[in-house]
């Protein structure tokens, strides 16, 4: 089938960008979206034109490296799917697709469809962990974890850190990403001792990174390739209020 | 002189304890005066970097992805082994040790494997404490399953995303140290050379992938946790960026490369669908717990799978291996799939696939149980193929998945170059000629959390490294070397893309150095590869410059190394005149088609020394002794 691509081309962070039109006359429907971009790039190199830079690695929907806006939707039209797992059978002959990099102040464009998401790493470094030095752990079965908690923790821990939530949010908020990490750790007994400190530290870092605030729009949930639920944001807000209360003189365990 | 593995002697149960006690320690106050470089942020590198920083060392850590959390370990699905015996089903440290030595077809080092089995217990505890959400039973206890040819339930898992969850644990520990200023993290930075001074590893040369800036980093010791080299085959289950550059360039600086021909082919992957294919997707082998593998009895049977009655189906694994059935080890399952396809009984459009059928399991357990166990894998299959595996059997075919070979290391995980440590898939250490399922994650974390942080102290404490700066001639020479390779790649200005060369090399390797190998085929490949490599250097087309984000240039450097490594793999496969584990030489098989080892001649680790591109490498041998598990023909019948 024939696909027309309009791709954001930007040589580097400082350069001006623009949309460029490419026509692909023979796209196989079994191809993945990134394989289509591979073919385009092979073609461009053949013609002596700079190939389109895009991030990717696992191509299995787990590393979180890939992603761009496809006709204004992060990771394209198929729900619960990363760009690398999107196959061309979901498009039709003659479709025109507009590919743009993630859009957010906290994710500056590096080149073409590649952005800098290191702000996410700094959020984790600020508090997204359990402080346990290697070697100090008790037996794995010493502390029991109710199955429901383990399951819900896993639901949140499934986040791949791709950044689609931020890119899709009109406020460019990182709330879904943060909420997922806070729920992952906060639902486990091992995560309790640092629970207040964690939410305070991550919130403070999010402000420094210029992520926006959450106004409960829900676009993030709609595009999340791992189906992380808005509920994690509600949990985060509750944790935040609670931690603030403790900080203002409430008692631990209140 | 044979290579010395430095394995301690005496009773195997106490070797690691005694060895640890004999190692020198570094005074805590002095640790911060020592810098250690860790290349790689997978399970091995990530856990090592975090732990070394906790101990007080200054750590510099590198990865080529945009974040340490994206290392290829993230893709591991199935699980991680530990001999906890929580199920009272007869498991023990000794049994995990025994299974691993046998599974490796008696080509691994007993001391290392025993230590791995011992440490497996601590790993689970550590990960639970970090908040890894392992699967639980309703009682709140950890759940286990049996996996990849094990007859006990010792595999811990987090849905189908075990690698992701373990890696997030290590990544979070690492980020904590980065936040505390104890680790300097360099993402999107690729190591392109090793700096060796007076025979010791003293640093690395890197290229910043965003700006192209070439820089040197100096340290007291260098740790490589850069993963496996399966992408030499182009199509594999590895992530697209996985590469051999770090270990290969260290090899060119003197580190021995051990057992390069030992590669693992995973039996359950989604078959190739066309020329545009960029990678192969693994379907977790846990699927073999409930799925039944079959092909039609008749050649060229064109009926739909549902229309083929039971009596016309050949459940060949159950037939040939009644006691292990569908759960035979990976090498055996893969080879049998190839055999039935070679006989013309393969299925699907290409004839290069077999069925993995859940019909009986769904009948027996009900669909909800299957959804609970494998839901995400079934979804992934449907997403890729457009077919619903609840309705029709999956089609699967073997694919390159893991490399048991890697840089040679001793019991301390140090290579023959003092100060160069190699951990995780990048070394050759624990899996012999075949790796059992759920044991790579175990090895990566054992190396990174528990082994290396103990053994490296001894080197730091007992070695007086000279002060040096970036003006040292060895540093300048290594930087020049890196710049020279970049320039040659950019200046070739040829006609063909990097990918087209990589594909061509991959096809050749799959054909002649893949699932089964022959002397004739390997000799043919050894003639082809140098010619192909020469053409690559003359004719490769890389656009752009070295001073920007240039993904073609990154790939070109990696493919250049794959060309050299491929030659060594074929040579190693040719020299090893026996079949063992993943290395199947057609000339050496038992009458019923199983791998025939030759313990008298080949019970050794083949460690190769680099002597210049195109020159025959030197072979050094580390003899293997089996004091506990006595070599026998592996039987899964
Ligand atoms: C699809 C799949 C499923 C698997 N499932 C399982 C399983 O269920 N159980 C199991 O036990 N094993 C499994 N394995 C195997 C296991 O995942 C790997 O062997 C293991 O994760 C390797 O870890 P590592 O830390 O050694 O390397 P990797 O995780 O590969 O990490 C390599 C690191 O090195 C960095 N790097 C590489 N080269 C350079 C360079 N030149 N410069 C700078 N940085 C560099 C990368 O950026 C990365 O951070 C699976 C493998 C695959 C492919
Ligand atoms: S490439 Fe890894 S998630 Fe898409």
Tab-separated table of C-alpha atoms in Angstrom, chain A residues 126-239:
chain	number	residue	atom	x	y	z
A	126	UNK	CA	15.252	12.475	43.507
A	127	UNK	CA	13.329	9.771	45.327
A	128	UNK	CA	11.931	7.008	43.129
A	129	UNK	CA	13.612	4.142	44.963
A	130	UNK	CA	13.755	2.140	48.158
A	131	UNK	CA	17.014	2.739	50.009
A	132	UNK	CA	18.446	-0.689	50.592
A	133	UNK	CA	22.149	-1.336	50.332
A	134	UNK	CA	23.215	-4.576	48.706
A	135	UNK	CA	23.449	-7.405	51.190
A	136	UNK	CA	21.181	-6.093	53.920
A	137	UNK	CA	17.958	-7.754	52.847
A	138	UNK	CA	16.034	-10.311	54.922
A	139	UNK	CA	14.647	-13.508	53.362
A	140	UNK	CA	12.263	-12.800	50.506
A	141	UNK	CA	9.388	-14.429	52.365
A	142	UNK	CA	10.087	-12.671	55.666
A	143	UNK	CA	7.639	-9.905	54.844
A	144	UNK	CA	4.437	-11.112	53.255
A	145	UNK	CA	2.818	-9.079	50.505
A	146	UNK	CA	-0.891	-9.614	49.854
A	147	UNK	CA	-1.367	-10.811	46.286
A	148	UNK	CA	-3.726	-7.928	45.494
A	149	UNK	CA	-1.065	-5.433	46.513
A	150	UNK	CA	1.653	-7.203	44.573
A	151	UNK	CA	-0.616	-7.274	41.514
A	152	UNK	CA	-1.566	-3.609	41.734
A	153	UNK	CA	2.028	-2.670	42.391
A	154	UNK	CA	2.989	-4.592	39.257
A	155	UNK	CA	0.272	-2.818	37.245
A	156	UNK	CA	1.968	0.477	38.084
A	157	UNK	CA	5.518	-0.858	37.788
A	158	UNK	CA	4.768	-1.811	34.166
A	159	UNK	CA	5.492	1.812	33.158
A	160	UNK	CA	8.242	1.889	30.516
A	161	UNK	CA	9.139	5.560	30.924
A	162	UNK	CA	8.526	6.379	27.273
A	163	UNK	CA	7.136	9.843	27.932
A	164	UNK	CA	3.940	9.518	25.884
A	165	UNK	CA	1.918	10.732	28.891
A	166	UNK	CA	3.874	13.964	29.071
A	167	UNK	CA	3.802	14.464	25.318
A	168	UNK	CA	0.033	14.054	25.127
A	169	UNK	CA	-0.826	16.159	28.181
A	170	UNK	CA	-1.800	19.744	27.311
A	171	UNK	CA	0.038	20.779	30.502
A	172	UNK	CA	3.025	18.536	29.791
A	173	UNK	CA	2.602	17.087	33.244
A	174	UNK	CA	4.611	14.084	34.422
A	175	UNK	CA	1.932	13.057	36.905
A	176	UNK	CA	1.142	9.684	35.369
A	177	UNK	CA	4.826	8.753	35.305
A	178	UNK	CA	5.393	9.877	38.894
A	179	UNK	CA	2.137	8.440	40.127
A	180	UNK	CA	3.072	5.084	38.614
A	181	UNK	CA	6.402	4.988	40.459
A	182	UNK	CA	4.815	6.140	43.718
A	183	UNK	CA	2.086	3.508	43.435
A	184	UNK	CA	4.569	0.763	42.515
A	185	UNK	CA	6.638	1.375	45.651
A	186	UNK	CA	3.876	2.695	47.888
A	187	UNK	CA	1.729	-0.427	47.543
A	188	UNK	CA	4.453	-2.647	48.956
A	189	UNK	CA	5.372	-2.952	52.624
A	190	UNK	CA	9.014	-2.385	51.697
A	191	UNK	CA	8.114	1.035	50.305
A	192	UNK	CA	6.417	2.413	53.437
A	193	UNK	CA	9.294	3.884	55.454
A	194	UNK	CA	10.210	6.383	52.718
A	195	UNK	CA	6.730	6.975	51.387
A	196	UNK	CA	6.320	10.580	52.530
A	197	UNK	CA	9.830	11.604	51.725
A	198	UNK	CA	9.536	10.012	48.263
A	199	UNK	CA	6.481	11.922	47.150
A	200	UNK	CA	7.807	15.236	48.450
A	201	UNK	CA	11.171	14.809	46.747
A	202	UNK	CA	9.707	13.762	43.404
A	203	UNK	CA	7.168	16.602	43.389
A	204	UNK	CA	9.874	19.139	44.106
A	205	UNK	CA	12.007	17.761	41.293
A	206	UNK	CA	9.074	17.813	38.851
A	207	UNK	CA	8.707	21.529	39.491
A	208	UNK	CA	12.392	22.103	38.854
A	209	UNK	CA	12.122	20.223	35.538
A	210	UNK	CA	9.262	22.491	34.411
A	211	UNK	CA	6.719	19.719	34.039
A	212	UNK	CA	3.205	21.143	34.233
A	213	UNK	CA	0.537	20.385	36.799
A	214	UNK	CA	-2.210	17.819	36.429
A	215	UNK	CA	-5.690	19.123	35.728
A	216	UNK	CA	-7.317	15.701	35.384
A	217	UNK	CA	-7.727	15.712	31.627
A	218	UNK	CA	-6.818	12.055	31.180
A	219	UNK	CA	-5.073	12.204	27.811
A	220	UNK	CA	-2.093	10.474	29.462
A	221	UNK	CA	-4.092	7.408	30.395
A	222	UNK	CA	-5.583	7.242	26.909
A	223	UNK	CA	-2.189	6.981	25.198
A	224	UNK	CA	-0.250	5.026	27.796
A	225	UNK	CA	1.088	1.928	26.040
A	226	UNK	CA	1.051	0.036	29.346
A	227	UNK	CA	-2.483	1.037	30.408
A	228	UNK	CA	-1.381	2.825	33.568
A	229	UNK	CA	-4.558	4.146	35.198
A	230	UNK	CA	-5.354	7.717	36.305
A	231	UNK	CA	-5.958	6.224	39.733
A	232	UNK	CA	-2.184	6.421	40.336
A	233	UNK	CA	-2.426	10.203	40.147
A	234	UNK	CA	-5.185	10.251	42.740
A	235	UNK	CA	-2.981	8.117	44.978
A	236	UNK	CA	-0.087	10.483	44.453
A	237	UNK	CA	-2.195	13.491	45.411
A	238	UNK	CA	-3.363	11.746	48.538
A	239	UNK	CA	0.216	10.794	49.447
